[in-house]
Short mmCIF file of C-alpha atoms in Angstrom, two decimals:
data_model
loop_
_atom_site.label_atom_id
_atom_site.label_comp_id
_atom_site.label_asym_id
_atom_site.label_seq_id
_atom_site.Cartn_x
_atom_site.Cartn_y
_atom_site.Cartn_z
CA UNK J 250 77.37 143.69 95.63
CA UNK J 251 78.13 140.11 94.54
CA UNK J 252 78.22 141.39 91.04
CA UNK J 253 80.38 144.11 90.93
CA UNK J 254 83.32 143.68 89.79
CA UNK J 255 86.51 145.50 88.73
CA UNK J 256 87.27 144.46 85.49
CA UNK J 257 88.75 148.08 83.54
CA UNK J 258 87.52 150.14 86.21
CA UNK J 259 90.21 151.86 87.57
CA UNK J 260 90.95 151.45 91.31
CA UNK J 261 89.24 154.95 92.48
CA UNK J 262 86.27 153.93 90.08
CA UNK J 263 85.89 151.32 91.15
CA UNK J 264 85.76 152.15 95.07
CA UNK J 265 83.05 154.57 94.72
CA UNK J 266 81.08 152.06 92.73
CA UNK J 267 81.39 149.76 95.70
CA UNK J 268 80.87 152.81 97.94
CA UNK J 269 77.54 153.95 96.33
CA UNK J 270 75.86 149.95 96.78
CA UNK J 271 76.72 150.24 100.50
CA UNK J 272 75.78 153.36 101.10
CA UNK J 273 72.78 152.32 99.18
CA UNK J 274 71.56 149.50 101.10
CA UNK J 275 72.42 151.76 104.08
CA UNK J 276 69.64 153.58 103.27
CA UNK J 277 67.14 150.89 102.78
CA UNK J 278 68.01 149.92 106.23
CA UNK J 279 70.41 146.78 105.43
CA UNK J 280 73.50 148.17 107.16
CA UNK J 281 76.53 145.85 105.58
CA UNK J 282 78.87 144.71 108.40
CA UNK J 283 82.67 145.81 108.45
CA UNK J 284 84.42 142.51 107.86
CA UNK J 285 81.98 142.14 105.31
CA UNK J 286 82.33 144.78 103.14
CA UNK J 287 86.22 144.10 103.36
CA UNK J 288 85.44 140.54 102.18
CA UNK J 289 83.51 141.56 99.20
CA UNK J 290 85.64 144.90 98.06
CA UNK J 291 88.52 142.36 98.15
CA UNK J 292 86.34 139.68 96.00
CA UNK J 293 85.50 141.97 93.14
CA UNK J 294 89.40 142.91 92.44
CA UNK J 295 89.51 139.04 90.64
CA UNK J 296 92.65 138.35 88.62
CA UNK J 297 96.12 140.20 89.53
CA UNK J 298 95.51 141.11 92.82
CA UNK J 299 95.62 137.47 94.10
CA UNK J 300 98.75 138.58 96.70
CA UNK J 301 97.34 141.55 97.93
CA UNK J 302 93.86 139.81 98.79
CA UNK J 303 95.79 136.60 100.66
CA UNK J 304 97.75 139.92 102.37
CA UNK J 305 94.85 141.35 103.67
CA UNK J 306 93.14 138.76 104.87
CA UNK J 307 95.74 137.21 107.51
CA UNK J 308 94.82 137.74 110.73
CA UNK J 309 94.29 140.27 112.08
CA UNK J 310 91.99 141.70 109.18
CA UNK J 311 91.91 145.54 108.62
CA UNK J 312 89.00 147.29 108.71
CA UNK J 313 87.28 148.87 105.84
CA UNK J 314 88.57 152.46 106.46
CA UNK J 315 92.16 150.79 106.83
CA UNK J 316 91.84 148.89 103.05
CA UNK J 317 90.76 151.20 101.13
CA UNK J 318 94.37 153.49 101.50
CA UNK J 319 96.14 150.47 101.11
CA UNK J 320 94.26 149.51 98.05
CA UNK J 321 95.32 152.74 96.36
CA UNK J 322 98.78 152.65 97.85
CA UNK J 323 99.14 148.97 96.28
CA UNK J 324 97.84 150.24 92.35
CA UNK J 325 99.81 153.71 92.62
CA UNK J 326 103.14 151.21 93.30
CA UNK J 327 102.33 149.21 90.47
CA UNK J 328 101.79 151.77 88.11
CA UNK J 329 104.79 153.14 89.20
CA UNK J 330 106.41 149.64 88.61
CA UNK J 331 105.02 149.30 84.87
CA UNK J 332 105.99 153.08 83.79
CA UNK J 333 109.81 152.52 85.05
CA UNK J 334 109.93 149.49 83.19
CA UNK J 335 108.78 150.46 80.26
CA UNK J 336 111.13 150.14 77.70
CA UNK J 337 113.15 147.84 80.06
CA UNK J 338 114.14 144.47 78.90
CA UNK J 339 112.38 141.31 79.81
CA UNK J 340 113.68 138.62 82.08
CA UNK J 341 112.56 135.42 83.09
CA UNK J 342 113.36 133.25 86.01
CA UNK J 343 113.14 129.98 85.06
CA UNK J 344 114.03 126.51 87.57
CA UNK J 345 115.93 124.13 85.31
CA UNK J 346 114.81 120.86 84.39
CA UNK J 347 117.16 117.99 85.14
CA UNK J 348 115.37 115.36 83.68
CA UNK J 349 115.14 117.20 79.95
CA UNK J 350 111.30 116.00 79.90
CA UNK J 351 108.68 118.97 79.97
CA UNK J 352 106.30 115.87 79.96
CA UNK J 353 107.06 114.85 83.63
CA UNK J 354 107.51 117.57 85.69
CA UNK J 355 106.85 116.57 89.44
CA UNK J 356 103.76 119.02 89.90
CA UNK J 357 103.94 118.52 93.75
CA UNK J 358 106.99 120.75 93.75
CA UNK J 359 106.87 124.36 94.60
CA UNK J 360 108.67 126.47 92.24
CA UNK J 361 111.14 128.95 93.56
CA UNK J 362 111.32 130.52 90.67
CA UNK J 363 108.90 133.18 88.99
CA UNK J 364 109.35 135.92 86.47
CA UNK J 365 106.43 137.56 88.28
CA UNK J 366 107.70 141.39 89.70
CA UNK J 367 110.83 140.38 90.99
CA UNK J 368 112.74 142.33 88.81
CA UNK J 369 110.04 144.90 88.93
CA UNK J 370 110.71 145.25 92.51
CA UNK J 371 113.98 145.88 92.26
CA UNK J 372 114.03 149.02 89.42
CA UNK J 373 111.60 150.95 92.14
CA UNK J 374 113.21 154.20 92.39
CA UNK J 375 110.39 156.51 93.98
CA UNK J 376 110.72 156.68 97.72
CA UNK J 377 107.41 157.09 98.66
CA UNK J 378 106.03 154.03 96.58
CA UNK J 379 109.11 152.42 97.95
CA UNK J 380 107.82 152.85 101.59
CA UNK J 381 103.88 152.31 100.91
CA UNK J 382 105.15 149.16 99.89
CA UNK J 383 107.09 148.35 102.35
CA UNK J 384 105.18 149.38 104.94
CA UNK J 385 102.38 147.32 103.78
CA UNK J 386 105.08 144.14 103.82
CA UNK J 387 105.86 144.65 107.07
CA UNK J 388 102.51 144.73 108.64
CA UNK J 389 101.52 141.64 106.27
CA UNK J 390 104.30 139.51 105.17
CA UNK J 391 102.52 137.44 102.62
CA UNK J 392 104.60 136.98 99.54
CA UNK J 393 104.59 134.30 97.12
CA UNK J 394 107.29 131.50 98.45
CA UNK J 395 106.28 132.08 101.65
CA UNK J 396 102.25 130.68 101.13
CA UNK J 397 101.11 127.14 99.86
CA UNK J 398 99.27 126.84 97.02
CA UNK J 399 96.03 126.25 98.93
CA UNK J 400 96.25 129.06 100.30
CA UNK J 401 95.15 130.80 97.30
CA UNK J 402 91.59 129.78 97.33
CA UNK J 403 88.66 131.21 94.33
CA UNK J 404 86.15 133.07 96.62
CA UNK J 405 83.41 130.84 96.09
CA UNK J 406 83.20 129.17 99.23
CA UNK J 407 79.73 130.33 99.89
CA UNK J 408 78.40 128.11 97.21
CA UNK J 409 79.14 125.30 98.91
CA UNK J 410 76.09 123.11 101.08
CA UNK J 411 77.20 121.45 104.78
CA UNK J 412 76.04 118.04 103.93
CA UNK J 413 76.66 114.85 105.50
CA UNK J 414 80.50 113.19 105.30
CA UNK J 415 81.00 111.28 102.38
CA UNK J 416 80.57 107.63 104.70
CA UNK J 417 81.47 108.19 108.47
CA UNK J 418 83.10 104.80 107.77
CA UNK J 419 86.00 106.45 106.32
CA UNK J 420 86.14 108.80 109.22
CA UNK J 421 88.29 106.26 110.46
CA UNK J 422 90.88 108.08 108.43
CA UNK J 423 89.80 111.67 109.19
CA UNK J 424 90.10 110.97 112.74
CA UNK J 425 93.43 108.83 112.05
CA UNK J 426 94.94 112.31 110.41
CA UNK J 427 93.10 114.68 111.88
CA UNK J 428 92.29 113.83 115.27
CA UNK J 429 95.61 112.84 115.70
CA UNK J 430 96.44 115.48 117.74
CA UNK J 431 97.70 118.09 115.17
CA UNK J 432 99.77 117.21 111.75
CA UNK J 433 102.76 118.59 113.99
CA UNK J 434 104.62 117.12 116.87
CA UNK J 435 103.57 119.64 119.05
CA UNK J 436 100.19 118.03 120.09
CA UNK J 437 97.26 120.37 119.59
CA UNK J 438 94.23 118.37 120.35
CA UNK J 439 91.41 118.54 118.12
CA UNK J 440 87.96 120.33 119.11
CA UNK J 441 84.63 119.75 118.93
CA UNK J 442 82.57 122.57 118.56
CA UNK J 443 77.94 122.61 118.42
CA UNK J 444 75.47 125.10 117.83
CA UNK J 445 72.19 123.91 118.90
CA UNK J 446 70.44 127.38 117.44
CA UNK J 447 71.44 125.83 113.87
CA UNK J 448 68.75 123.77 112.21
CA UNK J 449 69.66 120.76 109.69
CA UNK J 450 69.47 122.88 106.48
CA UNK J 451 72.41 124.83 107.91
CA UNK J 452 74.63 125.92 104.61
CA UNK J 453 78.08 127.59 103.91
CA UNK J 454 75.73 130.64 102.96
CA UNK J 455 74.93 131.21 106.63
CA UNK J 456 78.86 131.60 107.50
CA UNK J 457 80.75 134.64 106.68
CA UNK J 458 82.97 134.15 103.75
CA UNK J 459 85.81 135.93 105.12
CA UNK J 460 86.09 133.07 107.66
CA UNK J 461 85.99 130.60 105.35
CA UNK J 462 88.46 132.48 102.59
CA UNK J 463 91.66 131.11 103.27
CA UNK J 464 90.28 127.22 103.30
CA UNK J 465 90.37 125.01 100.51
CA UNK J 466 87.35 123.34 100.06
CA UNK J 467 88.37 119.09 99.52
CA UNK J 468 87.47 117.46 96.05
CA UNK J 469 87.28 114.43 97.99
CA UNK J 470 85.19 114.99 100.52
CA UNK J 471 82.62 118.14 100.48
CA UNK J 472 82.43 118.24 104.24
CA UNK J 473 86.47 118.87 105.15
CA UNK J 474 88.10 122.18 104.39
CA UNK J 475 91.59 122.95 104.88
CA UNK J 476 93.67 125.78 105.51
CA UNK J 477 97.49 125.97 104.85
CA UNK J 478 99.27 129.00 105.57
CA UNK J 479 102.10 130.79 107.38
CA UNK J 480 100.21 131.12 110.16
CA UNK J 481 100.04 126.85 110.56
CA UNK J 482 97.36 124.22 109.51
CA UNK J 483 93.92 124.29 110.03
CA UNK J 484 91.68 121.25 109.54
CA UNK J 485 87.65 121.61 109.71
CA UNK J 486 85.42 118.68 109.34
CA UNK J 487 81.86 119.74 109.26
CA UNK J 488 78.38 117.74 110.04
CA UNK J 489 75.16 119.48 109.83
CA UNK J 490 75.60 121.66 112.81
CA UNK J 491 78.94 120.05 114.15
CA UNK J 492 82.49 120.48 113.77
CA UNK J 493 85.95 118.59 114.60
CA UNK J 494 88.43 121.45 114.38
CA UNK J 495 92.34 120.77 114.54
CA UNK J 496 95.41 122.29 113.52
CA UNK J 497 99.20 122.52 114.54
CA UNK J 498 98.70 126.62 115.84
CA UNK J 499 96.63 127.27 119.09
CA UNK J 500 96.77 130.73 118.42
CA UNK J 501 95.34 130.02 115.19
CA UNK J 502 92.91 127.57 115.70
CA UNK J 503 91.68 130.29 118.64
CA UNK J 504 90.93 132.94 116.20
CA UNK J 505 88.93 130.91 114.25
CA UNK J 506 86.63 129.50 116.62
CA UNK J 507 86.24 133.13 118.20
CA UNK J 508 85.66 134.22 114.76
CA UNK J 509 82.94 131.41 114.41
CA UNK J 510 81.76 132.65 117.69
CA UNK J 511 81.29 136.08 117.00
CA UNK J 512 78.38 134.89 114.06
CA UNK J 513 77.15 132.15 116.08
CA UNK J 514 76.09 130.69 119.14
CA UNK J 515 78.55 128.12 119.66
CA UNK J 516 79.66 125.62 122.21
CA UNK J 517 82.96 124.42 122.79
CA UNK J 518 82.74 120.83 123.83
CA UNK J 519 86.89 120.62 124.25
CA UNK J 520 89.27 117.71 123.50
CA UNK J 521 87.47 115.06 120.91
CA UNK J 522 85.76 111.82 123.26
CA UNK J 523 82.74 111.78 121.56
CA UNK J 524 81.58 112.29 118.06
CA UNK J 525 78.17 111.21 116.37
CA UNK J 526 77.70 108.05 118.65
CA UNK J 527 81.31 106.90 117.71
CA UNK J 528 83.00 106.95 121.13
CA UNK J 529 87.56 108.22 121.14
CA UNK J 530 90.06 106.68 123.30
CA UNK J 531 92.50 108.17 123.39
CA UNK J 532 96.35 107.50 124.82
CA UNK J 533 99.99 108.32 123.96
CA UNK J 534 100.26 105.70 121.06
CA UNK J 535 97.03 105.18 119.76
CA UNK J 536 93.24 105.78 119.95
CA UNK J 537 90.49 103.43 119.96
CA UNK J 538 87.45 104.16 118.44
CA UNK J 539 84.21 102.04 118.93
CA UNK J 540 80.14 102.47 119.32
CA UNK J 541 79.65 100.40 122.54
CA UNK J 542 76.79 102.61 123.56
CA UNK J 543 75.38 102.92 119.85
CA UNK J 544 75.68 99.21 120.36
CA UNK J 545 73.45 98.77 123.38
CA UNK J 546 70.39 101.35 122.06
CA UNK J 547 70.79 98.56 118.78
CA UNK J 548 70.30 96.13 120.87
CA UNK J 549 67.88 97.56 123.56
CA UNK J 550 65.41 99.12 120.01
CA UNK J 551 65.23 95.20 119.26
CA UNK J 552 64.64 94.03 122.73
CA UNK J 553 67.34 91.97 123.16
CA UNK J 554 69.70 93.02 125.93
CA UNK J 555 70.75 90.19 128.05
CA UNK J 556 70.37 87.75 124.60
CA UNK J 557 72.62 84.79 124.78
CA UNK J 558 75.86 85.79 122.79
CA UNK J 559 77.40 83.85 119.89
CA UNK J 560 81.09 83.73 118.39
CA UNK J 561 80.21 84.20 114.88
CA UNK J 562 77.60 87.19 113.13
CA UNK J 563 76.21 84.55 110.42
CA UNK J 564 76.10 80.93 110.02
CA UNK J 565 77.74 79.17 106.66
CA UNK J 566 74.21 78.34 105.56
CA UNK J 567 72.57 81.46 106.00
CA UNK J 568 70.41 81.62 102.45
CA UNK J 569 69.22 78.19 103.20
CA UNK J 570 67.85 79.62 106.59
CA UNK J 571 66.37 82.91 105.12
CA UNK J 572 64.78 80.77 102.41
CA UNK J 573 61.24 81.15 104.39
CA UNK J 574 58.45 82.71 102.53
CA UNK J 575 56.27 83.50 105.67
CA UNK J 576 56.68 87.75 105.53
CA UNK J 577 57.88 89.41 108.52
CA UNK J 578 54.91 90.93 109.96
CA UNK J 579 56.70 94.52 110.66
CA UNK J 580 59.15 95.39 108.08
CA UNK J 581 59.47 98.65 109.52
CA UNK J 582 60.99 97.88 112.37
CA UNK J 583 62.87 94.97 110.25
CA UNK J 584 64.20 98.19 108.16
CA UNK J 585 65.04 100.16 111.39
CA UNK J 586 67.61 97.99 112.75
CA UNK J 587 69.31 97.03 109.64
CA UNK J 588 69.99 100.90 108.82
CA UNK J 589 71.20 100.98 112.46
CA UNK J 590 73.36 98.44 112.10
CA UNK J 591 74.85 99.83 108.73
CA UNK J 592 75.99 102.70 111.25
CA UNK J 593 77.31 100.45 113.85
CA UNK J 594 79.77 99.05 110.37
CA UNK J 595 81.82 102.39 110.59
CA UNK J 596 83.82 100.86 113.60
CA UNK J 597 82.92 97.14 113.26
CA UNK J 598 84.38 96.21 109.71
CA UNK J 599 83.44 92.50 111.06
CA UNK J 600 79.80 92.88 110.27
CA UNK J 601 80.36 94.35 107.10
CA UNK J 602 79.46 90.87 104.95
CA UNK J 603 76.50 89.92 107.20
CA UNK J 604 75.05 93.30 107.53
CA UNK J 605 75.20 93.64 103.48
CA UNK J 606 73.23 90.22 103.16
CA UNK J 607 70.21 91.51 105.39
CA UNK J 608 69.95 94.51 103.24
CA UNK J 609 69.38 92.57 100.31
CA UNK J 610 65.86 92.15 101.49
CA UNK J 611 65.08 95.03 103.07
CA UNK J 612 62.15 95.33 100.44
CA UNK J 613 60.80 92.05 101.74
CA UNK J 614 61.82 90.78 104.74
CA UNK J 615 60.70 87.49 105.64
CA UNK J 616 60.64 85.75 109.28
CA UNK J 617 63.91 83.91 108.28
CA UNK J 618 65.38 87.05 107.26
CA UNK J 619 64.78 88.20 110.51
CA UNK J 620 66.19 85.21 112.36
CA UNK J 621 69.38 86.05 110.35
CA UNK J 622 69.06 89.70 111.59
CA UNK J 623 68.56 88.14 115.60
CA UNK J 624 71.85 86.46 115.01
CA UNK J 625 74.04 89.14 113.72
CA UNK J 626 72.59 91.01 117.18
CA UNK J 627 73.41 88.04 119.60
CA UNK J 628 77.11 88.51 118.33
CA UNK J 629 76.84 92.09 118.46
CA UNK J 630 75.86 91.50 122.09
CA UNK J 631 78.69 89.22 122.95
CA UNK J 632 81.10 91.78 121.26
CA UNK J 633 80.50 95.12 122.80
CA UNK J 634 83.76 96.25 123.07
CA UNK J 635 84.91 95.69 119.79
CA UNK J 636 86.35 98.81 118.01
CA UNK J 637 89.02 100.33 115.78
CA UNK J 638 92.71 100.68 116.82
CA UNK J 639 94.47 103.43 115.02
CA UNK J 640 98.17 104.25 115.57
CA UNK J 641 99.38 107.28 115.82
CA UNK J 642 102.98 107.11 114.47
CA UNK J 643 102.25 104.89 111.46
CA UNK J 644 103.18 105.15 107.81
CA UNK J 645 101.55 106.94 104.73
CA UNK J 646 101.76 104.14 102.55
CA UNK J 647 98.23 103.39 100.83
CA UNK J 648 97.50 99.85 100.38
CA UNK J 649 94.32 97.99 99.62
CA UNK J 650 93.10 94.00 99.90
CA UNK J 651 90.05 92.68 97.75
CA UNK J 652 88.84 89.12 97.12
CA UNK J 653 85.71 87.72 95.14
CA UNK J 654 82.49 85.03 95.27
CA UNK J 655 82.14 84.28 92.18
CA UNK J 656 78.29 83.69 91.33
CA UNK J 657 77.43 83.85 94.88
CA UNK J 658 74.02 84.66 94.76
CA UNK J 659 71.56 81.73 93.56
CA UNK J 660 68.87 84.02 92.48
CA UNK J 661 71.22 86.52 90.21
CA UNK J 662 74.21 84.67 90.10
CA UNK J 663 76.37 88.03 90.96
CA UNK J 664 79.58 87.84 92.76
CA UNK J 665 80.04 89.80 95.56
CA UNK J 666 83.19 91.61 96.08
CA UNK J 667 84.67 92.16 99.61
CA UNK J 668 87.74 95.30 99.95
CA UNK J 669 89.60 96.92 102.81
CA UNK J 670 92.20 99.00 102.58
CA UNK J 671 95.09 100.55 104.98
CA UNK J 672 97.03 103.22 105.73
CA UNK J 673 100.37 102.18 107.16
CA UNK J 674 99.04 99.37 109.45
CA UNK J 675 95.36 100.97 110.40
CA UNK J 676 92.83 99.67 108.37
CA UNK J 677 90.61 103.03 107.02
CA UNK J 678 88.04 101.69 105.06
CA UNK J 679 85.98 98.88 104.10
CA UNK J 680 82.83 97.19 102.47
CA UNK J 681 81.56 93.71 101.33
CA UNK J 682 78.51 94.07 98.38
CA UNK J 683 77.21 92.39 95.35
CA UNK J 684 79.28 93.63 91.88
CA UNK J 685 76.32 95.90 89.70
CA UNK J 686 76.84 93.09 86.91
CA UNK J 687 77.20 89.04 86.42
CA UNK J 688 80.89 87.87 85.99
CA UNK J 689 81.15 85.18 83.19
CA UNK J 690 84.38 83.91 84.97
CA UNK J 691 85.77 83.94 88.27
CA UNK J 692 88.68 86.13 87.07
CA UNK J 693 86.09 88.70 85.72
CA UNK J 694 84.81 88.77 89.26
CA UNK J 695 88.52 89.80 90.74
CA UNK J 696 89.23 92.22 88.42
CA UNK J 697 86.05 93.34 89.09
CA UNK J 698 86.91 93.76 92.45
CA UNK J 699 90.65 95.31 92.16
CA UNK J 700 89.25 98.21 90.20
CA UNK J 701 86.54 99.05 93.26
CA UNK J 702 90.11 98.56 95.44
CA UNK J 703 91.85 100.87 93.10
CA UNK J 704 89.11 103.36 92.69
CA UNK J 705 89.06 103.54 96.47
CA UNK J 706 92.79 104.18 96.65
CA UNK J 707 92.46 106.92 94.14
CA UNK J 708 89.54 108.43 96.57
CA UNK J 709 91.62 108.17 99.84
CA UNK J 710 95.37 109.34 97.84
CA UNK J 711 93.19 112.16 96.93
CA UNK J 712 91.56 113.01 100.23
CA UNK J 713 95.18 112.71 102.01
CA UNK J 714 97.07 114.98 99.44
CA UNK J 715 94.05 118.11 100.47
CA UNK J 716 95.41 117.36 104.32
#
C-alpha cells in the first residue's frame, strides 16, 4: 500500500488498484482501518493534488466511501478545466517587485499572487462541474491564500523516531513560547498528556499518520512538530512517551488529543505544573521554572541533606584542590551525581562552569575531585529555590553574550568558552566548556567563542521561525 502510487494512472485506475490491496489484505485477515485507508489513498495522489489532500484532511475527515466520489468529482472538474482552455491564452499573475532585485526577495512573505487555476476557474462553463466544485468548497474551504505554508507538509511523517529533546536546557525556550499559554491572547493553557502502556522505543510509526499530516516536523529540533492552519496553531513537544500540547484553538487542540486517544491509552494530566522533574509556576506575568525536588533526591543520592550550605559552587583555586592523586574509591557513584547534576543545569545556569569542571574527570575521579563535587552540593543545598524566571510579554529579539579563558587548563592549555543567550530579557540557553582546539592568542579564543554564540543564535532563530 505504501508503494502504490498514481503516477499516469488515471483516477478510476488508480482506485481499483488501491481497492484490490485492501480488499486483499482483507482477506488475509489484516482488515485496514477507515481513516487509514483515507490517509494512504490520499498519499499516493503525490504532486498536483496538494489542495485537494490539505482539503480533505481538515477536520472533520470523510470517510473512505465519502472520498472516493469526491476524488472523481475533483479530476472530472479539472479535465473539464484543461479542455475549455485549450486553445485559450496564457496569463500570469505576477506580485511586482519594488526593489528591482530578483536577488533579494523577502522569502518570509506570502505571495498573493499565483498563475495557478485562477483563471481556469473562472472560464468553467459546465454546471454540474461548477457545483461538484463548489459543493466540495463549501464543505472544505481550504484554498491556497487561506493556508500557511506549513501547512502543506510531504507525508513522511512516519519516518520520523520520538527521541529525546535536543537539551531540555533549551526547553527554557519551548516552555517560554509554548507554554506560554497559547501564541494568542486568548490564553489556552498548555497540556500534558502520558501513556504509561507505551514503552521507551515508542516511534512516529506507532501513531497514525493522518494525525500527524498536517504538522510540520522542526529542522531544529526533531522532538517539536507544529501545525499552522485555518483552524489555529497547534504546538506538540514530544518525550519518549510524553507530550506538552498547546495551541491558540480549544476546539482544535480537543480533536487532537481525542484523536490521540482513540489509538492510545492516554492520560490527560491538565494545565502544565510538572514536566520531567522541572517543576512550572505559573502567574499572570511570568512563570518560574526550577528543580527544587530534583534538587533534594541530588542531594539525598549523596547523603548530604542537612549539609552546611555555602555562598559560592567552587572555590578560585579549585585545580589546586583536585590536584590529589589518591583515586576515588567508587567512581560510579562519583559518575552518578555528576550526570545528575548536568540535569539539575537546565534551570540552574549558575552551576554551569563548576559542573563542566567535574566532568572533566569523570574517567578518573580522584578524592579531591570529589571534594570539589561535595562543594558544588553544599551550595546546591543552600540554594534550593533557585530557578528560571521567564516573562511572558517580552520581546523576540535574539541576543547572545560569550567571553573566553584563554589557556585555562594547565594540562592542555585550552581555553574554555562560557555563552548565554536571550530572548527579549529571559535568558534561554546556556553552557560553559573547554574549546575542541588550543588558541595561540587570546583573541583566537573569543572568536572562538562568538562563532559557538552565533551558531547558537542560528539554532534558536531557526527553532522560533518553525513556531
Amino acid at each position: 500500500m505504501t508503494m502504490l502510487h498514481k503516477g499516469t494512472y488515471s483516477i478510476n485506475e488508480y482506485i481499483g488498484k488501491f481497492k484490490s490491496i485492501c480488499d486483499n489484505l482483507t482477506a488475509i485477515g489484516k482488515t485496514v482501518p477507515d481513516k487509514n485507508k483515507v490517509f494512504w489513498l490520499l498519499h499516493g495522489l503525490g504532486h498536483g493534488y496538494e489542495n485537494f489532500v490539505t482539503t480533505m484532511l481538515k477536520p472533520p475527515v470523510p470517510s473512505y466511501n465519502d472520498i472516493v466520489p469526491l476524488l472523481q468529482s475533483h479530476e472530472a472538474c479539472n479535465l473539464t478545466h484543461k479542455a475549455e482552455s485549450f486553445g485559450r491564452p496564457q496569463q500570469a499573475y505576477y506580485e511586482q517587485n519594488i526593489n528591482g532585485d530578483a536577488n533579494k526577495r523577502n522569502t518570509n512573505t506570502i505571495s498573493k499572487f499565483s498563475s495557478k487555476g485562477k483563471e481556469l476557474v473562472q472560464g468553467i462553463t459546465n454546471a454540474t462541474s461548477l457545483a461538484t466544485h463548489d459543493t466540495i468548497a463549501q464543505q472544505y474551504p481550504v484554498g491556497d491564500q487561506q493556508l500557511e505554508p506549513t501547512s502543506r507538509i510531504q507525508l513522511n511523517a512516519k519516518e520520523y523516531v520520538m527521541p529525546e529533546t535536543r537539551e531540555p536546557a533549551v526547553q527554557s525556550i519551548r516552555e517560554q513560547s509554548i507554554h506560554d499559554s497559547s501564541p494568542s491572547s486568548d490564553g489556552e493553557p498548555a497540556t500534558v498528556l502520558n501513556d504509561s502502556n507505551t514503552s521507551s522505543s515508542t516511534t512516529i510509526q506507532d501513531v497514525p499518520a493522518y494525525i500527524f499530516y498536517n504538522h510540520h516536523h522542526s529542522a531544529a529540533d526533531p522532538s517539536l512538530f507544529t501545525c499552522h492552519c485555518i483552524r489555529g496553531t497547534l504546538l506538540i513537544l514530544v518525550y519518549v512517551d510524553d507530550m506538552i500540547l498547546t495551541g491558540d484553538t480549544p476546539e482544535f487542540l480537543e480533536w487532537f488529543i481525542q484523536e490521540l486517544g482513540n489509538e492510545f491509552t492516554i492520560k490527560d494530566l491538565g494545565s502544565l505544573h510538572y514536566f520531567l522533574g522541572i517543576e512550572v509556576h505559573s502567574s499572570d506575568s511570568r512563570l518560574f521554572l526550577c528543580q527544587s525536588k530534583y534538587a533534594q533526591d541530588i542531594l539525598t543520592r549523596a547523603q548530604m541533606i542537612g549539609c552546611k550550605p555555602i555562598s559560592t559552587p567552587m572555590e578560585i583555586k579549585a585545580r589546586s584542590t583536585a590536584s590529589s592523586r589518591n583515586p576515588y574509591p567508587d567512581p560510579t557513584h562519583y559518575q552518578s551525581i555528576i550526570g545528575a547534576l548536568q540535569y539539575l543545569m537546565f534551570t540552574r545556569p549558575d552551576l554551569s562552569y563548576s559542573v563542566n569542571f567535574v566532568c572533566q574527570f569523570m574517567q578518573a575521579p580522584t578524592v579531591g575531585h570529589y571534594q570539589v563535587v561535595k562543594r558544588i552540593l553544599r551550595y546546591v543545598g543552600g540554594t534550593l529555590d533557585y530557578g528560571m524566571k521567564v516573562l511572558r510579554q517580552s520581546s523576540l529579539e535574539l541576543n547572545a553574550f560569550s567571553d573566553a579563558d584563554w589557556a585555562e587548563c594547565p594540562i592542555t592549555r585550552r581555553s574554555t568558552t562560557g555563552m548565554c543567550t536571550f530572548l527579549g530579557g529571559n535568558c534561554v540557553s546556556w553552557s560553559a566548556k573547554k574549546q575542541t582546539t588550543v588558541a595561540r592568542s587570546s583573541a583566537e579564543a573569543e572568536y572562538r567563542s562568538m562563532a559557538s554564540a552565533a551558531a547558537e543564535l542560528t539554532w534558536l532563530s531557526t527553532l522560533l521561525r518553525d513556531i
